[in-house]
Amino acid sequence: MSHTHRRDGRGRRRGGRNKARGRPCGAWGAALALACAAALTACGPDGGDADAAGTASDAPTSSAPTESAPAPTGTGAPAEPTQPAPPTSAAPSASPKPGGIARCETDALALSLVAHGQEMNSKYFDLRLTNTGGEPCDLLGHPGVSLLDAGGKRVGEPATRSQDGAGDGGPVRLRPGQAAHATVKTAGEGVTDGRCWPEAATLLVYPPGSKQTVTTRDLAGLRVCGDSFQVGPVGDRAP
């Protein structure tokens, strides 16, 4: 019995010794686990500083510039032709051509005035525009008529338009040497108590449709009275 008791006692002493030895191992394992956890927290994925790793990951990355593809050359579809820019200003248009013939120009017209008589207290004059060129030409409408004194200043007002004369408003075709006619009318001196404009020295005429003038100094006795000065459209015969 006593032998058995000693063996049990020895066994208890040995077990106590092992248990004492096991406590340090358990504490060391816990400390090692805490150290590893702290190391994992403090160390980055590459073993470097965690803050440095975060900064590097936040920094923008730049990629190499992409080269643009060169423009296709060779047998591609041809580009549309560039349209020419419109002209900034058009050239002056040609003279109107009533009936397909050019309008008479001033450098091919001669002006004359012929007294045509008096009727119903009015005096009439035949204003003639003669084609001095080598080609037919046309006139259409009313001429512009004014009187000038010896110094070139206008006398009174330009003639107003009327429908007197043989013109019907259509174009007048003039062969070389032919004349168009327009009727000029004013009041007779006897019915105006002598209320007349000063005598003029020059008759100035704008042919229909022209901005150039022709003149004559032969007024055939024309003197405007009663502030009545009128001109009709051109026609192909004298009034």
Short mmCIF file of C-alpha atoms in Angstrom, two decimals:
data_model
loop_
_atom_site.label_atom_id
_atom_site.label_comp_id
_atom_site.label_asym_id
_atom_site.label_seq_id
_atom_site.Cartn_x
_atom_site.Cartn_y
_atom_site.Cartn_z
CA MET A 1 0.00 0.00 0.00
CA SER A 2 2.80 2.37 0.93
CA HIS A 3 4.55 1.57 -2.36
CA THR A 4 1.57 2.47 -4.31
CA HIS A 5 1.24 5.75 -2.40
CA ARG A 6 4.77 6.76 -3.26
CA ARG A 7 4.23 6.14 -6.93
CA ASP A 8 1.11 8.25 -6.94
CA GLY A 9 2.88 11.00 -5.09
CA ARG A 10 5.74 10.94 -7.54
CA GLY A 11 3.33 11.04 -10.35
CA ARG A 12 1.62 14.08 -8.89
CA ARG A 13 4.88 15.86 -8.43
CA ARG A 14 5.85 15.14 -11.99
CA GLY A 15 2.52 16.37 -13.31
CA GLY A 16 2.87 19.54 -11.30
CA ARG A 17 6.25 20.13 -12.78
CA ASN A 18 4.89 19.80 -16.33
CA LYS A 19 2.04 22.12 -15.57
CA ALA A 20 4.44 24.72 -14.28
CA ARG A 21 6.47 24.35 -17.40
CA GLY A 22 3.32 24.75 -19.59
CA ARG A 23 2.38 28.14 -18.18
CA PRO A 24 5.40 29.94 -19.57
CA CYS A 25 4.78 28.41 -22.99
CA GLY A 26 1.18 29.61 -23.01
CA ALA A 27 2.17 33.15 -22.05
CA TRP A 28 4.91 33.18 -24.65
CA GLY A 29 2.48 32.05 -27.34
CA ALA A 30 0.02 34.83 -26.47
CA ALA A 31 2.77 37.45 -26.52
CA LEU A 32 4.01 36.14 -29.87
CA ALA A 33 0.50 36.32 -31.33
CA LEU A 34 0.08 39.92 -30.12
CA ALA A 35 3.47 40.84 -31.56
CA CYS A 36 2.58 39.34 -34.94
CA ALA A 37 -0.75 41.17 -34.99
CA ALA A 38 1.01 44.45 -34.20
CA ALA A 39 3.58 43.72 -36.87
CA LEU A 40 0.88 43.03 -39.47
CA THR A 41 -0.86 46.28 -38.57
CA ALA A 42 2.27 48.40 -38.68
CA CYS A 43 3.78 46.90 -41.82
CA GLY A 44 2.60 47.45 -45.36
CA PRO A 45 2.12 44.73 -47.91
CA ASP A 46 5.74 45.03 -48.97
CA GLY A 47 7.06 45.32 -45.47
CA GLY A 48 7.48 49.10 -45.75
CA ASP A 49 5.84 51.88 -43.80
CA ALA A 50 2.01 51.85 -43.97
CA ASP A 51 1.74 55.63 -44.46
CA ALA A 52 4.20 55.56 -47.35
CA ALA A 53 2.27 52.74 -48.98
CA GLY A 54 -1.00 54.67 -48.68
CA THR A 55 0.58 57.80 -50.16
CA ALA A 56 1.96 55.85 -53.08
CA SER A 57 -1.41 54.27 -53.82
CA ASP A 58 -3.18 57.64 -53.72
CA ALA A 59 -0.73 59.33 -56.14
CA PRO A 60 -2.06 59.62 -59.71
CA THR A 61 -0.41 57.40 -62.22
CA SER A 62 0.44 58.65 -65.71
CA SER A 63 0.27 56.51 -68.74
CA ALA A 64 2.42 56.89 -71.80
CA PRO A 65 0.87 59.20 -74.44
CA THR A 66 -1.09 57.33 -77.06
CA GLU A 67 0.04 58.06 -80.56
CA SER A 68 -2.76 59.13 -82.90
CA ALA A 69 -3.25 57.04 -85.96
CA PRO A 70 -1.83 58.65 -89.09
CA ALA A 71 -4.27 60.09 -91.60
CA PRO A 72 -5.16 57.53 -94.25
CA THR A 73 -3.34 57.94 -97.49
CA GLY A 74 -3.55 56.16 -100.75
CA THR A 75 -6.76 55.12 -102.45
CA GLY A 76 -9.35 56.37 -99.94
CA ALA A 77 -12.45 58.31 -101.00
CA PRO A 78 -11.43 61.74 -102.38
CA ALA A 79 -12.28 64.77 -100.30
CA GLU A 80 -15.06 67.02 -101.55
CA PRO A 81 -13.73 69.95 -103.61
CA THR A 82 -13.62 73.27 -101.81
CA GLN A 83 -16.19 75.70 -103.17
CA PRO A 84 -14.77 79.08 -104.15
CA ALA A 85 -15.70 81.96 -101.89
CA PRO A 86 -18.33 84.24 -103.29
CA PRO A 87 -17.00 87.54 -104.65
CA THR A 88 -17.09 90.42 -102.17
CA SER A 89 -18.67 92.76 -104.69
CA ALA A 90 -20.35 92.15 -107.99
CA ALA A 91 -19.18 93.95 -111.08
CA PRO A 92 -21.57 96.60 -112.41
CA SER A 93 -24.32 94.94 -114.37
CA ALA A 94 -24.57 95.55 -118.06
CA SER A 95 -27.03 98.10 -119.36
CA PRO A 96 -30.62 96.91 -119.41
CA LYS A 97 -31.58 95.44 -122.76
CA PRO A 98 -35.24 96.16 -123.52
CA GLY A 99 -36.22 93.94 -126.41
CA GLY A 100 -32.78 92.27 -126.37
CA ILE A 101 -30.90 95.37 -127.60
CA ALA A 102 -28.45 97.34 -125.48
CA ARG A 103 -29.60 100.60 -123.91
CA CYS A 104 -28.33 103.73 -125.64
CA GLU A 105 -25.30 105.18 -123.86
CA THR A 106 -24.59 108.90 -123.58
CA ASP A 107 -21.39 108.72 -125.62
CA ALA A 108 -23.50 107.61 -128.61
CA LEU A 109 -26.31 110.17 -128.22
CA ALA A 110 -26.63 113.75 -129.41
CA LEU A 111 -29.10 116.19 -127.80
CA SER A 112 -31.11 118.90 -129.53
CA LEU A 113 -34.21 120.97 -128.73
CA VAL A 114 -36.70 122.22 -131.31
CA ALA A 115 -39.61 124.62 -130.66
CA HIS A 116 -42.92 122.93 -131.49
CA GLY A 117 -45.40 125.74 -131.06
CA GLN A 118 -47.95 126.99 -128.54
CA GLU A 119 -51.37 125.60 -127.72
CA MET A 120 -53.90 126.20 -124.90
CA ASN A 121 -51.62 128.71 -123.15
CA SER A 122 -48.69 126.24 -123.16
CA LYS A 123 -45.51 126.18 -125.18
CA TYR A 124 -44.13 122.85 -126.47
CA PHE A 125 -40.62 121.79 -127.40
CA ASP A 126 -39.35 118.61 -129.02
CA LEU A 127 -36.39 117.15 -127.10
CA ARG A 128 -34.45 114.82 -129.41
CA LEU A 129 -31.89 112.16 -128.57
CA THR A 130 -30.17 110.93 -131.75
CA ASN A 131 -28.22 107.67 -132.00
CA THR A 132 -24.76 108.63 -133.27
CA GLY A 133 -23.29 105.14 -132.79
CA GLY A 134 -22.85 102.31 -135.27
CA GLU A 135 -25.28 99.84 -133.62
CA PRO A 136 -29.00 99.91 -132.79
CA CYS A 137 -29.87 100.77 -129.19
CA ASP A 138 -32.99 101.20 -127.07
CA LEU A 139 -34.38 103.93 -124.82
CA LEU A 140 -37.20 103.45 -122.34
CA GLY A 141 -38.89 105.94 -119.99
CA HIS A 142 -38.58 109.61 -119.10
CA PRO A 143 -35.38 111.63 -119.48
CA GLY A 144 -34.22 113.86 -116.64
CA VAL A 145 -34.18 117.53 -117.70
CA SER A 146 -32.69 120.61 -116.01
CA LEU A 147 -31.63 124.15 -116.97
CA LEU A 148 -28.29 125.74 -116.09
CA ASP A 149 -27.17 129.35 -116.11
CA ALA A 150 -23.92 130.61 -117.66
CA GLY A 151 -22.00 129.74 -114.48
CA GLY A 152 -23.25 126.14 -114.44
CA LYS A 153 -25.75 126.63 -111.58
CA ARG A 154 -29.19 125.14 -111.89
CA VAL A 155 -32.03 127.45 -112.84
CA GLY A 156 -35.28 126.66 -111.03
CA GLU A 157 -36.17 122.99 -110.49
CA PRO A 158 -35.80 119.89 -112.69
CA ALA A 159 -38.71 119.15 -115.01
CA THR A 160 -41.51 117.02 -113.57
CA ARG A 161 -42.82 113.99 -115.45
CA SER A 162 -45.93 114.11 -117.59
CA GLN A 163 -47.56 111.90 -120.21
CA ASP A 164 -47.43 114.49 -122.97
CA GLY A 165 -46.04 113.47 -126.34
CA ALA A 166 -46.14 110.46 -128.65
CA GLY A 167 -44.43 108.03 -126.31
CA ASP A 168 -46.54 105.09 -125.13
CA GLY A 169 -44.20 103.98 -122.34
CA GLY A 170 -42.60 101.17 -124.36
CA PRO A 171 -38.98 100.91 -125.51
CA VAL A 172 -37.87 102.97 -128.49
CA ARG A 173 -35.38 101.29 -130.78
CA LEU A 174 -33.00 103.61 -132.55
CA ARG A 175 -31.05 102.56 -135.59
CA PRO A 176 -27.90 104.60 -136.26
CA GLY A 177 -28.95 108.15 -137.15
CA GLN A 178 -32.50 107.84 -135.75
CA ALA A 179 -33.82 110.01 -132.89
CA ALA A 180 -36.14 109.46 -129.93
CA HIS A 181 -38.49 112.32 -129.03
CA ALA A 182 -39.74 113.65 -125.69
CA THR A 183 -42.13 116.58 -125.23
CA VAL A 184 -41.07 119.51 -123.01
CA LYS A 185 -43.85 121.86 -121.92
CA THR A 186 -44.04 125.17 -120.06
CA ALA A 187 -46.62 127.95 -119.66
CA GLY A 188 -46.72 130.87 -122.11
CA GLU A 189 -45.42 134.18 -120.88
CA GLY A 190 -48.66 135.97 -121.66
CA VAL A 191 -50.72 133.93 -119.21
CA THR A 192 -48.33 134.22 -116.29
CA ASP A 193 -47.95 138.02 -116.18
CA GLY A 194 -44.26 137.62 -116.89
CA ARG A 195 -43.56 135.39 -113.88
CA CYS A 196 -40.74 133.45 -115.51
CA TRP A 197 -37.44 131.96 -114.41
CA PRO A 198 -34.17 133.66 -115.38
CA GLU A 199 -33.02 132.80 -118.86
CA ALA A 200 -30.87 129.65 -118.99
CA ALA A 201 -27.70 129.05 -120.95
CA THR A 202 -27.62 125.23 -121.09
CA LEU A 203 -30.11 122.36 -121.32
CA LEU A 204 -28.85 119.35 -119.36
CA VAL A 205 -30.44 115.93 -119.95
CA TYR A 206 -30.05 112.49 -118.36
CA PRO A 207 -31.13 109.94 -121.00
CA PRO A 208 -33.57 107.34 -119.61
CA GLY A 209 -31.77 104.84 -117.35
CA SER A 210 -28.45 106.72 -117.43
CA LYS A 211 -26.43 108.50 -114.74
CA GLN A 212 -24.44 110.42 -117.37
CA THR A 213 -25.62 113.59 -119.07
CA VAL A 214 -25.74 115.19 -122.49
CA THR A 215 -26.08 118.95 -122.98
CA THR A 216 -26.88 121.60 -125.56
CA ARG A 217 -26.66 125.38 -125.54
CA ASP A 218 -29.30 125.78 -128.22
CA LEU A 219 -32.46 126.24 -126.15
CA ALA A 220 -34.69 127.22 -129.10
CA GLY A 221 -36.16 130.08 -127.08
CA LEU A 222 -37.14 127.97 -124.05
CA ARG A 223 -37.86 129.98 -120.93
CA VAL A 224 -39.84 128.47 -118.10
CA CYS A 225 -42.77 130.54 -116.86
CA GLY A 226 -45.46 130.05 -114.23
CA ASP A 227 -43.23 127.48 -112.45
CA SER A 228 -44.50 124.97 -115.01
CA PHE A 229 -41.75 122.73 -116.42
CA GLN A 230 -42.66 119.21 -117.60
CA VAL A 231 -41.23 116.40 -119.75
CA GLY A 232 -42.94 113.34 -121.22
CA PRO A 233 -41.61 109.83 -122.00
CA VAL A 234 -39.51 109.13 -125.08
CA GLY A 235 -41.30 108.07 -128.26
CA ASP A 236 -40.37 107.17 -131.81
CA ARG A 237 -41.82 110.33 -133.42
CA ALA A 238 -42.13 114.05 -132.80
CA PRO A 239 -45.18 115.29 -130.87
#
